[in-house]
Coordinates of C-alpha atoms and ligand atoms in Angstrom, one line a residue:
M356 CA -0.3 -0.5 0.2
T357 CA 2.9 2.6 1.0
A358 CA 3.5 2.6 -3.1
T359 CA 0.6 3.9 -4.0
L360 CA 1.5 7.4 -1.2
P361 CA 4.8 8.6 -3.0
G362 CA 7.2 10.7 -1.4
L363 CA 6.1 9.9 2.4
S364 CA 7.7 8.7 4.3
P365 CA 7.9 4.9 5.2
E366 CA 6.9 5.2 9.2
T367 CA 3.7 8.3 7.7
A368 CA 3.2 6.0 5.0
L369 CA 2.4 3.3 7.5
H370 CA -0.2 5.7 9.4
E371 CA -1.9 7.3 6.6
D372 CA -2.2 2.8 5.1
L373 CA -3.9 2.8 8.4
M374 CA -6.9 5.5 8.8
E375 CA -6.7 4.9 5.1
R376 CA -7.9 1.4 5.6
H377 CA -9.5 1.1 8.9
S378 CA -10.5 4.3 10.0
A379 CA -13.9 5.9 8.9
H380 CA -13.3 8.4 5.2
N381 CA -14.9 11.7 6.8
Y382 CA -11.7 13.2 7.2
H383 CA -9.7 14.2 4.6
P384 CA -6.0 15.4 6.1
L385 CA -3.1 16.6 5.5
P386 CA -0.5 13.7 5.6
V387 CA 0.6 14.7 8.6
V388 CA 1.2 12.3 11.7
V389 CA 1.2 14.2 14.5
A390 CA 2.9 12.0 17.3
E391 CA 3.4 15.1 19.8
A392 CA 3.6 18.3 20.7
E393 CA 4.2 21.5 23.3
G394 CA 2.7 24.6 22.7
A395 CA 2.4 26.2 19.5
W396 CA 4.2 23.3 18.7
V397 CA 4.1 20.1 16.6
T398 CA 6.1 17.1 16.3
D399 CA 5.4 15.1 13.6
V400 CA 6.6 10.4 13.7
D401 CA 9.6 11.4 11.2
G402 CA 10.8 14.4 13.8
R403 CA 9.7 17.5 12.1
R404 CA 8.2 20.2 13.2
Y405 CA 5.5 22.3 12.2
L406 CA 3.3 25.8 13.9
D407 CA 0.3 24.6 14.7
C408 CA -2.7 27.3 13.5
L409 CA -4.7 25.2 13.4
A410 CA -4.8 24.8 17.6
G411 CA -7.4 21.5 17.1
Y412 CA -9.6 24.1 15.6
S413 CA -9.2 26.2 18.5
A414 CA -9.4 23.8 20.9
L415 CA -6.4 24.1 21.6
N416 CA -6.3 28.0 22.7
F417 CA -3.5 27.6 25.3
G418 CA -1.4 25.7 23.5
H419 CA -0.5 21.9 23.0
R420 CA -0.7 20.2 27.0
H421 CA 0.1 23.6 29.0
P422 CA 1.4 23.1 32.2
A423 CA -1.3 24.1 34.0
L424 CA -3.9 21.9 32.6
V425 CA -2.3 19.4 32.5
A426 CA -0.6 19.5 35.9
A427 CA -4.6 20.6 36.6
A428 CA -5.4 16.1 34.8
H429 CA -2.7 14.8 37.0
R430 CA -3.3 15.5 40.2
Q431 CA -7.1 14.9 39.0
L432 CA -6.0 11.3 36.7
D433 CA -5.1 10.4 40.6
R434 CA -8.1 10.5 42.9
V435 CA -11.2 10.2 40.3
T436 CA -11.6 10.3 36.7
L437 CA -15.8 9.0 36.3
T438 CA -18.2 8.2 39.1
S439 CA -21.7 9.5 37.9
R440 CA -24.3 11.4 37.6
A441 CA -26.4 9.5 39.8
F442 CA -24.2 10.8 42.4
G443 CA -21.8 13.7 43.2
N444 CA -18.0 14.7 43.1
D445 CA -16.4 17.2 44.0
R446 CA -15.4 18.9 41.1
I447 CA -18.0 20.0 39.6
G448 CA -19.5 22.0 41.4
P449 CA -16.2 24.3 41.8
F450 CA -15.9 24.7 38.4
C451 CA -20.1 25.5 37.4
A452 CA -19.1 28.1 39.8
A453 CA -16.4 29.5 38.6
L454 CA -17.1 29.3 35.2
A455 CA -21.2 30.9 36.0
Q456 CA -19.3 33.5 37.8
L457 CA -16.2 33.9 35.0
L458 CA -20.0 35.0 32.4
D459 CA -21.5 36.6 35.4
K460 CA -23.9 34.4 34.2
D461 CA -26.5 31.5 37.5
M462 CA -26.3 28.3 35.6
V463 CA -24.1 25.7 33.9
L464 CA -24.6 22.7 32.1
V465 CA -22.2 20.8 31.7
M466 CA -21.6 18.3 28.0
N467 CA -18.8 17.1 26.4
T468 CA -18.5 17.9 22.2
G469 CA -19.4 21.0 21.1
A470 CA -22.7 19.7 19.3
E471 CA -23.5 18.6 22.2
A472 CA -24.3 21.7 24.0
V473 CA -26.3 23.2 20.1
E474 CA -29.0 21.4 20.7
S475 CA -29.1 21.0 24.6
G476 CA -29.2 24.7 24.2
I477 CA -32.1 23.8 21.3
K478 CA -34.1 21.9 23.3
V479 CA -33.5 24.4 26.6
A480 CA -34.4 27.8 24.1
R481 CA -37.9 25.2 23.5
K482 CA -38.7 24.0 27.2
W483 CA -38.3 28.0 28.4
G484 CA -40.3 28.4 24.3
Y485 CA -43.4 25.7 26.0
E486 CA -42.6 27.0 30.1
V487 CA -42.4 30.9 30.2
R488 CA -43.2 31.8 26.5
G489 CA -46.5 29.5 26.8
V490 CA -45.6 29.1 23.0
A491 CA -48.2 26.7 21.5
H492 CA -46.6 22.8 22.0
D493 CA -44.1 22.1 19.7
R494 CA -44.8 24.8 17.9
A495 CA -41.1 25.9 19.0
R496 CA -39.6 28.0 15.8
I497 CA -36.1 28.7 16.3
A498 CA -33.5 31.3 14.0
V499 CA -30.2 30.3 12.1
M500 CA -28.0 32.2 10.6
A501 CA -27.1 30.7 6.3
G502 CA -23.5 29.8 6.4
G503 CA -23.4 29.0 10.0
F504 CA -21.0 25.5 11.8
H505 CA -22.7 24.2 14.8
G506 CA -21.4 20.4 14.6
R507 CA -23.2 17.3 13.0
T508 CA -25.7 15.6 14.9
T509 CA -29.1 15.3 12.8
T510 CA -31.0 17.9 13.7
I511 CA -27.5 20.2 13.7
V512 CA -26.4 19.6 9.8
G513 CA -30.6 20.1 9.3
F514 CA -30.7 23.3 9.1
S515 CA -26.4 23.8 7.7
T516 CA -27.0 25.6 4.5
D517 CA -23.5 23.4 3.2
P518 CA -25.0 20.7 0.7
D519 CA -22.0 18.7 2.2
A520 CA -23.2 19.0 5.9
R521 CA -26.4 17.8 4.8
G522 CA -26.9 15.6 2.2
G523 CA -28.5 12.1 2.4
F524 CA -28.6 13.0 6.1
G525 CA -32.7 13.3 6.5
P526 CA -35.6 14.1 7.1
F527 CA -34.0 16.7 9.4
T528 CA -36.0 17.7 12.5
P529 CA -38.5 20.9 12.1
G530 CA -38.9 24.4 13.0
F531 CA -35.6 26.2 12.0
D532 CA -35.9 29.4 10.2
V533 CA -32.7 30.4 8.2
V534 CA -32.2 33.8 7.7
P535 CA -29.3 35.2 6.2
Y536 CA -26.5 36.3 8.6
G537 CA -25.5 39.6 8.5
D538 CA -28.7 40.8 7.8
A539 CA -30.8 42.7 10.7
D540 CA -34.4 43.4 8.6
A541 CA -34.3 40.1 7.8
L542 CA -33.3 38.4 10.5
A543 CA -36.4 41.1 11.9
A544 CA -38.8 40.0 9.5
A545 CA -38.2 36.0 9.9
M546 CA -39.5 36.4 13.8
T547 CA -43.3 34.5 14.2
P548 CA -44.8 35.2 17.9
D549 CA -43.8 31.4 18.1
T550 CA -39.9 32.0 17.3
V551 CA -38.8 31.1 21.1
G552 CA -34.7 31.5 20.1
V553 CA -31.9 33.7 18.1
L554 CA -28.4 30.7 17.3
L555 CA -25.7 32.5 16.3
E556 CA -22.9 32.2 15.7
P557 CA -21.2 36.2 16.4
V558 CA -18.5 35.5 14.1
Q559 CA -18.9 32.6 11.7
G560 CA -15.2 30.8 11.8
E561 CA -16.0 27.8 9.8
A562 CA -17.5 29.9 7.4
G563 CA -14.1 32.0 7.0
V564 CA -13.3 34.0 10.5
V565 CA -16.5 36.1 8.5
V566 CA -17.2 38.5 10.9
P567 CA -20.7 40.8 11.8
P568 CA -21.3 44.5 9.9
P569 CA -20.7 45.7 12.4
G570 CA -24.0 46.6 15.2
Y571 CA -25.2 43.6 13.8
L572 CA -24.9 42.0 16.9
A573 CA -26.7 44.4 19.5
A574 CA -29.7 45.0 16.2
V575 CA -30.0 40.8 17.2
R576 CA -30.6 41.5 21.3
R577 CA -32.4 44.2 20.2
I578 CA -34.6 41.9 17.5
C579 CA -34.4 39.1 20.7
D580 CA -36.2 41.2 23.2
R581 CA -38.8 43.0 20.3
A582 CA -40.3 39.1 20.4
G583 CA -39.3 37.9 23.6
A584 CA -36.4 35.8 22.3
L585 CA -33.5 34.2 23.8
M586 CA -30.3 35.3 21.7
I587 CA -28.2 31.8 22.2
A588 CA -24.4 32.9 20.9
D589 CA -22.8 29.9 20.1
E590 CA -19.2 30.5 20.9
V591 CA -17.6 27.1 20.8
Q592 CA -15.1 28.9 18.9
S593 CA -15.2 32.6 19.0
G594 CA -15.7 31.9 22.8
L595 CA -12.6 32.1 25.8
G596 CA -9.9 33.8 24.1
R597 CA -9.7 33.1 20.3
T598 CA -11.1 36.8 19.7
G599 CA -8.3 39.1 21.5
H600 CA -11.9 38.2 24.4
L601 CA -13.4 36.3 26.5
L602 CA -16.4 36.5 24.9
A603 CA -17.1 37.4 21.1
T604 CA -20.5 38.9 21.5
R605 CA -19.5 40.4 24.9
S606 CA -16.7 42.1 23.3
A607 CA -19.4 44.4 20.8
G608 CA -20.7 45.0 24.0
V609 CA -23.8 42.7 23.4
D610 CA -25.1 40.1 26.5
A611 CA -26.6 37.4 25.0
D612 CA -28.8 34.4 27.1
V613 CA -26.7 31.3 26.5
Y614 CA -24.2 31.0 25.5
L615 CA -22.3 27.3 23.8
L616 CA -19.1 26.9 25.1
G617 CA -17.4 23.7 24.5
K618 CA -13.5 23.4 22.1
A619 CA -11.2 25.7 24.3
L620 CA -13.2 24.8 27.4
G621 CA -11.6 21.7 27.7
G622 CA -8.3 22.6 27.1
G623 CA -7.5 20.6 24.3
I624 CA -6.9 17.4 26.8
V625 CA -10.9 16.0 27.4
P626 CA -14.2 17.7 25.8
L627 CA -15.9 19.1 27.9
S628 CA -18.7 21.5 26.4
A629 CA -21.5 23.3 28.6
V630 CA -25.0 25.5 28.1
V631 CA -24.4 28.5 30.9
A632 CA -27.3 30.5 31.5
D633 CA -28.8 32.5 34.0
E634 CA -31.4 30.6 36.3
A635 CA -34.2 31.9 34.4
V636 CA -33.9 29.1 31.5
L637 CA -31.6 26.8 32.8
G638 CA -33.7 26.1 35.7
V639 CA -36.3 24.3 32.8
L640 CA -34.6 21.4 33.6
H641 CA -35.6 19.0 35.9
P642 CA -33.7 15.2 36.2
G643 CA -34.7 13.1 34.0
Q644 CA -35.4 15.6 31.4
H645 CA -31.9 15.4 29.7
G646 CA -28.4 14.3 30.7
S647 CA -25.1 12.1 29.6
T648 CA -23.1 9.3 31.2
F649 CA -19.7 12.0 30.7
G650 CA -20.6 15.0 31.4
G651 CA -19.6 17.0 34.0
N652 CA -17.2 13.9 35.3
P653 CA -14.6 15.5 37.4
L654 CA -12.1 14.9 34.8
A655 CA -13.2 17.3 33.1
C656 CA -14.2 20.0 35.9
A657 CA -10.7 19.8 37.2
V658 CA -9.2 20.1 33.9
G659 CA -12.3 22.9 32.8
S660 CA -12.1 24.9 35.9
A661 CA -7.7 24.9 35.3
V662 CA -9.3 26.5 31.7
V663 CA -11.2 29.5 33.7
D664 CA -8.3 30.2 36.3
L665 CA -6.1 30.1 32.8
L666 CA -9.0 32.8 31.2
A667 CA -9.3 34.9 34.2
D668 CA -5.9 36.2 34.0
P669 CA -5.6 39.5 31.9
A670 CA -2.3 39.1 30.7
V671 CA -4.2 35.9 29.0
L672 CA -6.9 37.7 27.1
T673 CA -4.0 41.0 26.5
H674 CA -1.4 38.6 24.1
A675 CA -3.8 37.4 21.9
R676 CA -5.2 41.2 20.9
S677 CA -2.0 41.9 21.0
L678 CA -1.1 38.8 18.8
G679 CA -3.9 40.4 16.8
R680 CA -3.3 43.0 15.6
V681 CA 0.2 41.6 14.3
L682 CA -1.9 39.3 12.8
A683 CA -4.4 41.5 10.9
A684 CA -0.8 43.7 10.5
R685 CA 1.3 41.2 8.5
L686 CA -2.0 39.8 7.0
D687 CA -2.9 42.6 5.6
E688 CA 0.1 42.6 3.6
L689 CA -0.8 40.5 1.4
V690 CA -3.8 41.3 0.2
G691 CA -3.0 42.7 -3.3
H692 CA -0.2 39.7 -3.0
G693 CA -1.7 36.2 -3.6
V694 CA -4.5 37.1 -1.5
V695 CA -7.8 38.2 -1.8
A696 CA -9.8 39.7 1.1
V697 CA -8.4 38.8 4.8
R698 CA -11.2 39.0 7.9
T699 CA -9.5 39.6 11.9
A700 CA -11.0 38.8 14.4
G701 CA -8.1 38.7 17.7
P702 CA -5.2 36.3 16.0
W703 CA -7.8 33.9 13.9
A704 CA -7.9 35.0 10.8
G705 CA -10.2 34.0 7.5
I706 CA -7.3 34.2 4.2
D707 CA -8.9 34.5 0.8
V708 CA -7.1 33.0 -1.1
D709 CA -7.2 33.7 -4.7
P710 CA -7.8 31.1 -6.3
R711 CA -5.7 31.5 -9.9
L712 CA -3.2 30.3 -7.5
G713 CA -4.6 27.0 -6.6
S714 CA -7.8 25.5 -4.1
G715 CA -7.1 26.2 -0.5
R716 CA -5.5 22.8 0.2
D717 CA -3.3 23.2 -2.3
V718 CA -2.1 25.7 -0.3
C719 CA -2.0 24.6 3.1
T720 CA 0.6 21.2 1.5
A721 CA 1.9 23.9 0.3
L722 CA 2.4 25.4 4.4
A723 CA 2.3 22.2 6.0
R724 CA 6.0 21.7 3.7
R725 CA 7.3 25.0 5.2
G726 CA 6.8 24.1 8.9
V727 CA 3.2 25.2 8.9
L728 CA 0.3 23.4 9.8
A729 CA -3.4 25.3 8.7
K730 CA -6.8 24.4 7.8
D731 CA -8.6 25.2 4.4
T732 CA -12.7 26.2 4.9
H733 CA -13.8 26.4 1.8
G734 CA -12.4 26.6 -1.9
A735 CA -9.7 28.7 -1.3
T736 CA -10.4 30.2 2.2
L737 CA -7.8 29.8 4.9
R738 CA -8.3 30.0 8.6
L739 CA -6.1 31.0 11.0
S740 CA -6.1 30.0 14.5
P741 CA -2.7 29.5 16.3
P742 CA -2.5 29.1 20.1
L743 CA -2.5 31.7 22.0
V744 CA 0.8 31.0 23.5
A745 CA 1.9 31.3 20.7
T746 CA 4.6 34.6 20.0
A747 CA 4.7 37.8 17.6
D748 CA 7.9 36.0 15.9
E749 CA 6.3 32.7 15.7
L750 CA 3.2 34.6 13.8
A751 CA 5.7 36.3 12.2
L752 CA 7.3 32.9 11.1
A753 CA 3.2 31.7 9.6
V754 CA 2.5 34.6 7.3
D755 CA 7.0 35.1 6.2
A756 CA 6.0 31.0 5.5
L757 CA 2.6 31.6 3.9
A758 CA 3.7 35.1 2.0
A759 CA 6.9 32.4 0.4
V760 CA 4.1 29.9 -0.9
L761 CA 2.0 32.5 -2.5
A762 CA 4.6 34.0 -4.8
D763 CA 6.2 29.9 -5.4
L764 CA 2.4 29.8 -6.8
R765 CA 2.3 33.1 -8.9
Ligands
LIG817 N1 -20.7 25.8 17.2 C1 -19.4 26.2 16.8 C2 -19.2 27.6 15.9 C3 -18.2 24.9 15.7 O1 -17.6 25.8 15.2 C4 -18.0 24.0 16.1 C5 -17.0 23.3 15.8 O2 -16.1 23.4 15.2 C6 -18.9 23.3 17.2 C7 -20.1 23.7 17.4 C8 -18.8 21.9 17.2 O3 -18.3 21.4 17.8 P1 -17.8 19.5 18.2 O4 -16.1 19.9 16.8 O5 -17.3 19.8 19.5 O6 -19.1 19.1 18.4

């Protein structure tokens, strides 16, 4: 089989072959097989080092194996890792209290993956709609955004506008109204008396780091208030420092009713997600109505508490914002030199490469050869989301590599 993988080392080819034959083909990874990682860097099975500018799709905001997070995990591994929600554990309470306090909300519903947080947010919004708003049984609607990405469950892909994400997976859950992102008038027009919530990413990550027009999130807030609907901010990717702020919504001066968190909440060590809201909303859940075997396990909560501690240090976000300024300035220099447009939100960038130079994947493959890992999103758009612990020099190295790749392709 290795003959089908020219140019790869025997070790890399072995892993590629095993994945090709035995791992479902739901991803199309670059031929880089990571064996170790530390901070902003990963090392492959052949000992080559790469700067990780994808950072686990923002799950590794604090870099690989952050010492404080690894230490928290080790300490917890030596105590207890999983109980059962049939009993209490001494980690979930402190974690929920700390996260709720960090976000200035009352309560946390702990789950595992980002998609589960979104599903849970949808369930909570519907139940709130029936019990608090008085919407007629089974009539609740939720407005969602075209181009949005919220995960891969059947309900979530059912309201996706990406044909690859939804094709072949129907029938889908009803009750969603898709509206254009960034268009407050369209949202206002789509609200119905049965609309219980508006679910949106404050910055659309998978769509290519699409930042909405100024004033849009505040307009969404006003529309929700007028309609008596919950504003549900999916900050699974945009939250916890990715934009240089704790929450992208709050950085626009807007407070959502419900925050959905995931990815970086688990420190790149464990899957950990959360729905964070006030008791008036999350209080609609009663025993037996929602749950998860692993949700709230002590290992995840111990790591999550350490993540909250990191985020409470203002230096983390200050550094992230300064990285964002460096990234924006350096990437802007590439516009007109192989780059058509750049969008940034802190150290998070969507880069539209001139499609005449090649696909996003071509660019990412060439970047990997130069020791930088990045990911294409759609067509010729790349996303850079380096760990927040990277240095300005490391970001400069990534942008230099991109400039060199684009020059080679021109
Ligand atoms: N929501 C957003 C905004 C995301 O970007 C993602 C994943 O990329 C998800 C939800 C789903 O998270 P997970 O892959 O952990 O289910």
